[in-house]
Amino acid sequence: MTTTATDRIHNFSAGPAALPEAVLEEAKRDLWNIDGSGIGVLEHSHRGEVFDRVIDETEAACRRIANISDDYAILFMQGGATRQNAIVPANLLPEGGTADYHNTREWSKKSIKEAKMYGNVHVVASSEDENFNHIPDATTHTFSNDAAYCHFTENNTIFGTEFHTLPQATSPLVSDASSDIFSRPIDVSEYGLIYAGAQKNLGPAGCALVIVRKDLVGKHRANTPTLFRYDVMMEKGSRPNTPNTFAIYLMGRVFDWIEREGGLAVMGERNAHKAALLYDFLDGSDFYSATAKPGSRSNMNVCFRCTNEDLEPAFIAEATAAGLANLKGHRSVGGMRASIYNAVPTESVEALVSFMKDFASKNG
Ligand code: PMP
């Protein structure tokens, strides 16, 4: 069966999330037979010629789109973003050392909990006092003098908040960029390490992209499991064992798509435009409200509520029936969330705003 644009609906999933349709078409073709090899991408040896090319091209495209220098290693690691919560301190936090962490809830709390198993954690700033509806103001950040690194969750997928300026730490910045990586231009040289679960802006779940400054690698704890060591991953070209070959392949297709579309500058403009369509509408409405404070709002996950929260189940049910899927907020916060990653087209956001207007006029 040939897939047509009409058999797909608007997908606002927080992750795994919408992928570019052009990429899905390429994947369909390559699942069957990649590069005329007579073998599909899932069936090739991770040490064969075809996959050598796939992984090399994925890395090269990643370097090109984000202008990543050779001072940084690019690693494809199994296990998603949560596993990095342990892998980061195991590799970067020396015995008895201190790491700085920002607490913007959920994902950063999980990162903090895990890091505490490895050493001292100093919380630089928290937005807990206002239920995490903003990113703590830069003037309130208290960094420790001797931190091995400073961790922050660049975009809080659940509360819909996003750092729009980088923390001014003197220690290397470590970013969990799972939900906003490559959504806008990035200066990688400002970071010590960036990690991201692939399932939002990059590809399928279960694989993390790690971009790490090479001089930070090789200082792991003595008992760090071999497959958790960045030096091993670096030396073995992300292939100390069988990697997630499909995720690496698909990331490569996504990076190519980003390049074809005009690169991260174009992604950034589009994403800002899509987010503004929603936030402007929400700010002008008495029926709905955005939950994140201006200045901290995410361009990836737009969280909102109905003023009359009793209407929210109907909103979600009617939206789903209208072909607007996955708008339910995370179970820990309720309300609604529209995740509008790179691959979500402007038309999907326009369709959502139009539905929201109709729903408000029927129920207002
Ligand atoms: N960090 C952030 C910011 C996330 O949004 C998520 C997933 N939603 C995670 C970490 C966890 O990712 P994974 O499920 O790949 O471990």
Short mmCIF file of C-alpha atoms and ligand atoms in Angstrom, two decimals:
data_model
loop_
_atom_site.label_atom_id
_atom_site.label_comp_id
_atom_site.label_asym_id
_atom_site.label_seq_id
_atom_site.Cartn_x
_atom_site.Cartn_y
_atom_site.Cartn_z
CA MET A 1 0.00 0.00 0.00
CA THR A 2 1.30 3.45 -0.81
CA THR A 3 0.99 5.88 2.04
CA THR A 4 -0.69 9.14 1.20
CA ALA A 5 -0.62 12.41 3.06
CA THR A 6 -4.31 11.93 3.79
CA ASP A 7 -3.94 8.79 5.88
CA ARG A 8 -1.80 10.61 8.44
CA ILE A 9 -3.14 12.90 11.13
CA HIS A 10 -1.71 15.85 13.06
CA ASN A 11 0.62 14.42 15.70
CA PHE A 12 1.47 16.53 18.75
CA SER A 13 3.14 13.70 20.66
CA ALA A 14 5.88 14.65 23.16
CA GLY A 15 7.94 11.65 22.14
CA PRO A 16 8.31 9.39 20.35
CA ALA A 17 7.18 12.18 18.10
CA ALA A 18 6.39 13.13 14.53
CA LEU A 19 9.18 12.52 12.03
CA PRO A 20 9.58 14.32 8.70
CA GLU A 21 7.45 12.55 6.11
CA ALA A 22 10.26 12.70 3.56
CA VAL A 23 12.44 10.77 6.01
CA LEU A 24 9.74 8.15 6.56
CA GLU A 25 9.51 7.67 2.79
CA GLU A 26 13.29 7.16 2.55
CA ALA A 27 13.18 4.74 5.47
CA LYS A 28 10.43 2.72 3.78
CA ARG A 29 12.64 2.36 0.74
CA ASP A 30 15.81 1.56 2.69
CA LEU A 31 14.13 -0.96 4.98
CA TRP A 32 13.66 -3.06 1.89
CA ASN A 33 16.92 -2.44 0.09
CA ILE A 34 19.49 0.19 0.97
CA ASP A 35 21.83 1.59 -1.66
CA GLY A 36 20.96 -1.16 -4.13
CA SER A 37 22.69 -3.67 -1.84
CA GLY A 38 19.73 -6.06 -2.03
CA ILE A 39 19.57 -6.00 1.79
CA GLY A 40 17.52 -3.71 4.03
CA VAL A 41 19.13 -1.34 6.51
CA LEU A 42 17.96 -3.42 9.51
CA GLU A 43 19.60 -6.53 8.08
CA HIS A 44 23.11 -5.22 7.45
CA SER A 45 26.04 -6.10 9.70
CA HIS A 46 27.08 -3.22 11.91
CA ARG A 47 30.63 -3.89 10.76
CA GLY A 48 29.93 -4.15 7.05
CA GLU A 49 30.69 -1.62 4.32
CA VAL A 50 27.14 -0.33 4.02
CA PHE A 51 26.80 0.44 7.70
CA ASP A 52 30.32 1.94 7.80
CA ARG A 53 29.08 4.44 5.29
CA VAL A 54 25.80 5.03 7.14
CA ILE A 55 27.48 5.84 10.46
CA ASP A 56 30.18 7.97 8.84
CA GLU A 57 27.60 9.97 6.92
CA THR A 58 25.40 10.40 9.99
CA GLU A 59 28.30 11.78 11.97
CA ALA A 60 29.46 14.01 9.12
CA ALA A 61 25.96 15.45 8.62
CA CYS A 62 25.61 16.06 12.36
CA ARG A 63 28.92 17.97 12.35
CA ARG A 64 27.86 20.00 9.32
CA ILE A 65 24.44 21.10 10.53
CA ALA A 66 25.70 22.19 13.96
CA ASN A 67 29.20 23.19 12.86
CA ILE A 68 30.80 20.81 15.37
CA SER A 69 34.59 20.88 15.44
CA ASP A 70 36.98 17.97 15.88
CA ASP A 71 37.47 19.02 19.50
CA TYR A 72 34.20 17.19 20.11
CA ALA A 73 33.38 13.51 19.80
CA ILE A 74 29.99 12.47 18.48
CA LEU A 75 28.72 9.29 20.11
CA PHE A 76 25.63 7.20 19.45
CA MET A 77 24.78 5.44 22.69
CA GLN A 78 22.09 2.96 23.53
CA GLY A 79 19.55 3.51 26.24
CA GLY A 80 17.99 6.93 25.69
CA ALA A 81 18.51 10.07 27.74
CA THR A 82 17.76 8.71 31.21
CA ARG A 83 20.74 6.39 31.09
CA GLN A 84 22.97 9.44 30.59
CA ASN A 85 21.89 10.61 34.06
CA ALA A 86 24.28 7.97 35.44
CA ILE A 87 26.74 7.92 32.56
CA VAL A 88 27.50 11.65 32.84
CA PRO A 89 28.61 11.60 36.51
CA ALA A 90 30.34 8.22 36.07
CA ASN A 91 32.51 9.83 33.40
CA LEU A 92 32.84 13.44 34.54
CA LEU A 93 32.44 13.58 38.32
CA PRO A 94 35.59 12.59 40.22
CA GLU A 95 35.39 10.69 43.52
CA GLY A 96 34.32 13.16 46.25
CA GLY A 97 33.69 15.88 43.65
CA THR A 98 30.79 18.30 43.25
CA ALA A 99 28.55 18.92 40.26
CA ASP A 100 26.16 21.84 39.79
CA TYR A 101 22.60 21.05 38.69
CA HIS A 102 19.65 23.27 37.80
CA ASN A 103 16.31 22.02 39.07
CA THR A 104 13.55 22.75 36.59
CA ARG A 105 11.63 19.62 37.62
CA GLU A 106 10.96 16.14 36.34
CA TRP A 107 13.88 15.42 34.04
CA SER A 108 16.37 17.48 36.02
CA LYS A 109 15.14 15.93 39.28
CA LYS A 110 15.86 12.52 37.83
CA SER A 111 19.31 13.71 36.74
CA ILE A 112 20.00 15.07 40.24
CA LYS A 113 18.87 11.88 41.95
CA GLU A 114 21.21 9.78 39.87
CA ALA A 115 24.19 12.14 40.21
CA LYS A 116 23.86 12.01 44.00
CA MET A 117 24.90 8.36 43.82
CA TYR A 118 28.26 9.52 42.45
CA GLY A 119 29.11 12.64 44.44
CA ASN A 120 27.94 15.95 45.81
CA VAL A 121 25.22 17.77 43.96
CA HIS A 122 24.82 21.50 44.40
CA VAL A 123 21.49 22.86 43.17
CA VAL A 124 22.32 26.11 41.36
CA ALA A 125 18.75 27.33 41.04
CA SER A 126 15.22 25.98 41.18
CA SER A 127 11.82 27.18 40.05
CA GLU A 128 9.99 24.96 42.53
CA ASP A 129 8.54 27.95 44.45
CA GLU A 130 6.31 28.74 41.45
CA ASN A 131 5.60 25.19 40.43
CA PHE A 132 8.28 25.20 37.75
CA ASN A 133 6.43 27.61 35.48
CA HIS A 134 9.66 29.39 34.53
CA ILE A 135 13.41 29.01 34.14
CA PRO A 136 15.15 30.54 37.18
CA ASP A 137 16.46 34.01 36.40
CA ALA A 138 20.20 34.07 35.61
CA THR A 139 20.80 36.49 38.51
CA THR A 140 19.65 33.82 41.00
CA HIS A 141 22.07 31.10 39.90
CA THR A 142 24.62 30.26 42.61
CA PHE A 143 27.42 28.20 41.12
CA SER A 144 29.89 26.32 43.28
CA ASN A 145 33.58 27.17 42.95
CA ASP A 146 34.83 23.67 42.37
CA ALA A 147 32.12 22.06 40.23
CA ALA A 148 33.23 19.38 37.77
CA TYR A 149 30.40 20.51 35.47
CA CYS A 150 27.09 22.33 35.44
CA HIS A 151 24.05 20.35 34.27
CA PHE A 152 20.79 21.80 33.00
CA THR A 153 17.76 20.46 31.17
CA GLU A 154 17.64 22.78 28.20
CA ASN A 155 13.95 22.25 27.55
CA ASN A 156 11.53 20.94 30.15
CA THR A 157 9.28 18.75 28.04
CA ILE A 158 6.62 18.37 30.75
CA PHE A 159 6.22 21.96 31.99
CA GLY A 160 6.92 23.59 28.64
CA THR A 161 9.81 25.78 29.76
CA GLU A 162 13.06 26.32 27.88
CA PHE A 163 16.38 28.03 28.58
CA HIS A 164 16.71 30.88 26.07
CA THR A 165 20.15 31.85 27.30
CA LEU A 166 22.83 29.51 28.58
CA PRO A 167 23.73 29.39 32.28
CA GLN A 168 26.86 31.46 32.88
CA ALA A 169 28.77 28.69 34.64
CA THR A 170 32.57 28.60 34.67
CA SER A 171 32.58 24.80 34.77
CA PRO A 172 31.75 22.89 31.56
CA LEU A 173 28.06 23.03 30.68
CA VAL A 174 26.30 19.68 30.39
CA SER A 175 22.96 19.92 28.66
CA ASP A 176 20.10 17.47 28.51
CA ALA A 177 18.85 18.73 25.16
CA SER A 178 16.53 15.78 24.54
CA SER A 179 13.53 17.87 23.65
CA ASP A 180 15.04 20.86 21.85
CA ILE A 181 18.23 19.66 20.19
CA PHE A 182 18.70 21.10 16.71
CA SER A 183 15.47 23.10 16.98
CA ARG A 184 17.48 26.32 16.54
CA PRO A 185 21.08 27.34 15.86
CA ILE A 186 23.50 26.16 18.52
CA ASP A 187 27.06 27.11 19.40
CA VAL A 188 28.42 23.75 20.50
CA SER A 189 31.70 25.34 21.63
CA GLU A 190 29.79 26.81 24.61
CA TYR A 191 29.18 23.32 25.98
CA GLY A 192 31.22 20.58 27.56
CA LEU A 193 28.67 17.93 26.72
CA ILE A 194 25.24 17.72 25.11
CA TYR A 195 23.06 14.63 25.25
CA ALA A 196 19.68 13.96 23.76
CA GLY A 197 17.35 11.01 23.53
CA ALA A 198 16.62 10.66 19.83
CA GLN A 199 12.85 10.25 19.93
CA LYS A 200 11.82 13.89 19.57
CA ASN A 201 13.91 15.85 17.10
CA LEU A 202 16.30 13.17 15.88
CA GLY A 203 14.77 9.76 15.23
CA PRO A 204 13.53 6.66 17.07
CA ALA A 205 13.57 5.98 20.82
CA GLY A 206 16.28 4.04 22.62
CA CYS A 207 19.35 5.86 21.36
CA ALA A 208 21.10 8.95 22.66
CA LEU A 209 23.23 11.35 20.71
CA VAL A 210 26.14 12.55 22.85
CA ILE A 211 28.37 15.41 21.79
CA VAL A 212 31.29 15.66 24.18
CA ARG A 213 34.44 17.78 24.32
CA LYS A 214 37.28 15.34 23.91
CA ASP A 215 39.39 16.74 26.75
CA LEU A 216 36.62 15.79 29.21
CA VAL A 217 36.77 12.16 28.15
CA GLY A 218 38.90 9.51 29.90
CA LYS A 219 38.38 10.58 33.52
CA HIS A 220 35.73 8.00 34.34
CA ARG A 221 35.39 6.24 37.69
CA ALA A 222 37.34 3.01 37.99
CA ASN A 223 34.22 0.84 38.23
CA THR A 224 32.32 2.40 35.31
CA PRO A 225 30.80 -0.34 33.13
CA THR A 226 32.67 -0.62 29.85
CA LEU A 227 29.69 0.31 27.70
CA PHE A 228 29.05 3.43 29.81
CA ARG A 229 32.54 4.82 29.19
CA TYR A 230 32.79 7.73 26.78
CA ASP A 231 36.45 6.88 26.04
CA VAL A 232 35.47 3.37 24.94
CA MET A 233 32.61 4.71 22.80
CA MET A 234 34.97 7.27 21.26
CA GLU A 235 37.77 4.83 20.54
CA LYS A 236 35.41 2.24 19.08
CA GLY A 237 33.46 4.71 16.95
CA SER A 238 30.25 4.02 18.93
CA ARG A 239 30.64 0.33 18.06
CA PRO A 240 32.14 -1.52 21.04
CA ASN A 241 29.18 -3.87 20.60
CA THR A 242 26.22 -3.93 18.21
CA PRO A 243 24.80 -0.39 18.21
CA ASN A 244 21.25 0.69 17.45
CA THR A 245 21.94 0.63 13.72
CA PHE A 246 18.46 1.74 12.74
CA ALA A 247 18.50 4.78 15.03
CA ILE A 248 21.89 5.83 13.66
CA TYR A 249 20.62 5.39 10.10
CA LEU A 250 17.45 7.38 10.78
CA MET A 251 19.29 10.20 12.53
CA GLY A 252 21.38 10.50 9.39
CA ARG A 253 18.23 10.83 7.29
CA VAL A 254 16.89 13.47 9.70
CA PHE A 255 20.16 15.43 9.58
CA ASP A 256 20.04 15.36 5.78
CA TRP A 257 16.46 16.57 5.90
CA ILE A 258 17.44 19.45 8.19
CA GLU A 259 20.19 20.40 5.74
CA ARG A 260 17.88 20.21 2.74
CA GLU A 261 15.33 22.40 4.51
CA GLY A 262 17.96 25.09 5.06
CA GLY A 263 19.64 24.09 8.32
CA LEU A 264 19.21 25.07 11.93
CA ALA A 265 18.53 28.74 11.16
CA VAL A 266 15.45 27.72 9.18
CA MET A 267 14.41 25.24 11.89
CA GLY A 268 14.70 28.05 14.46
CA GLU A 269 12.62 30.49 12.43
CA ARG A 270 9.91 27.93 11.72
CA ASN A 271 9.76 26.77 15.31
CA ALA A 272 9.55 30.33 16.64
CA HIS A 273 6.74 31.05 14.17
CA LYS A 274 4.79 27.90 15.10
CA ALA A 275 5.15 28.60 18.82
CA ALA A 276 4.11 32.24 18.37
CA LEU A 277 0.93 31.15 16.57
CA LEU A 278 -0.07 29.22 19.69
CA TYR A 279 1.20 31.57 22.41
CA ASP A 280 -0.29 34.68 20.75
CA PHE A 281 -3.63 32.95 20.49
CA LEU A 282 -3.46 31.71 24.11
CA ASP A 283 -2.47 35.15 25.43
CA GLY A 284 -5.39 36.78 23.62
CA SER A 285 -7.93 34.30 24.99
CA ASP A 286 -9.96 34.26 28.23
CA PHE A 287 -10.94 30.68 27.55
CA TYR A 288 -7.41 29.23 27.61
CA SER A 289 -4.13 30.13 29.24
CA ALA A 290 -0.51 29.16 28.67
CA THR A 291 1.05 27.70 31.82
CA ALA A 292 4.68 28.80 31.31
CA LYS A 293 5.72 32.38 31.97
CA PRO A 294 6.76 34.59 29.03
CA GLY A 295 10.54 34.60 28.71
CA SER A 296 10.73 30.93 29.74
CA ARG A 297 8.29 29.47 27.24
CA SER A 298 9.28 26.47 25.21
CA ASN A 299 9.14 26.61 21.44
CA MET A 300 8.84 22.81 21.46
CA ASN A 301 6.20 21.94 24.07
CA VAL A 302 3.36 24.42 24.46
CA CYS A 303 1.44 23.65 27.67
CA PHE A 304 -1.95 25.18 28.26
CA ARG A 305 -5.17 24.86 30.23
CA CYS A 306 -8.83 25.69 29.81
CA THR A 307 -9.87 28.34 32.35
CA ASN A 308 -12.65 25.92 33.21
CA GLU A 309 -10.53 22.81 33.71
CA ASP A 310 -13.66 20.61 33.68
CA LEU A 311 -13.79 21.15 29.92
CA GLU A 312 -10.36 19.64 29.32
CA PRO A 313 -11.42 15.98 28.87
CA ALA A 314 -13.92 17.12 26.22
CA PHE A 315 -11.27 19.28 24.57
CA ILE A 316 -8.90 16.33 24.29
CA ALA A 317 -11.59 13.90 23.11
CA GLU A 318 -12.96 16.27 20.46
CA ALA A 319 -9.48 17.22 19.28
CA THR A 320 -8.59 13.55 18.91
CA ALA A 321 -11.79 12.93 16.96
CA ALA A 322 -10.86 15.85 14.70
CA GLY A 323 -7.50 14.26 13.85
CA LEU A 324 -5.39 16.27 16.32
CA ALA A 325 -3.63 13.55 18.28
CA ASN A 326 -1.67 13.39 21.54
CA LEU A 327 -2.64 16.72 23.10
CA LYS A 328 -3.10 15.42 26.62
CA GLY A 329 -0.65 16.99 29.08
CA HIS A 330 1.80 14.78 30.95
CA ARG A 331 0.08 12.74 33.65
CA SER A 332 2.01 14.60 36.38
CA VAL A 333 0.66 18.05 35.44
CA GLY A 334 -2.61 17.52 33.54
CA GLY A 335 -3.98 20.07 31.08
CA MET A 336 -2.91 20.06 27.46
CA ARG A 337 0.43 20.03 25.71
CA ALA A 338 1.13 20.55 22.03
CA SER A 339 4.57 19.26 21.14
CA ILE A 340 5.64 20.99 17.97
CA TYR A 341 9.09 19.65 17.20
CA ASN A 342 10.97 20.28 13.94
CA ALA A 343 8.93 17.75 11.97
CA VAL A 344 5.51 19.14 12.97
CA PRO A 345 4.41 21.31 10.05
CA THR A 346 2.99 24.82 10.46
CA GLU A 347 -0.29 23.50 9.00
CA SER A 348 -0.70 21.22 12.03
CA VAL A 349 -0.34 24.19 14.36
CA GLU A 350 -2.77 26.23 12.27
CA ALA A 351 -5.25 23.35 12.40
CA LEU A 352 -4.90 23.22 16.18
CA VAL A 353 -5.46 26.97 16.61
CA SER A 354 -8.52 26.76 14.39
CA PHE A 355 -9.89 23.84 16.46
CA MET A 356 -9.20 25.77 19.68
CA LYS A 357 -11.14 28.76 18.38
CA ASP A 358 -14.12 26.58 17.47
CA PHE A 359 -14.05 24.76 20.78
CA ALA A 360 -13.94 28.05 22.69
CA SER A 361 -16.84 29.54 20.75
CA LYS A 362 -18.95 26.41 21.31
CA ASN A 363 -18.18 26.18 25.03
CA GLY A 364 -17.36 29.72 26.07
N1 PMP B 1 15.13 14.35 29.32
C1 PMP B 1 14.13 15.03 28.74
C2 PMP B 1 14.21 16.51 28.64
C3 PMP B 1 13.04 14.33 28.21
O1 PMP B 1 12.04 15.00 27.64
C4 PMP B 1 13.02 12.93 28.27
C5 PMP B 1 11.90 12.09 27.66
N2 PMP B 1 10.70 12.68 27.54
C6 PMP B 1 14.07 12.27 28.92
C7 PMP B 1 15.12 13.03 29.42
C8 PMP B 1 14.09 10.78 29.05
O2 PMP B 1 14.39 10.21 27.83
P1 PMP B 1 14.45 8.61 27.62
O3 PMP B 1 13.05 8.13 27.77
O4 PMP B 1 15.03 8.46 26.26
O5 PMP B 1 15.33 8.06 28.68
#
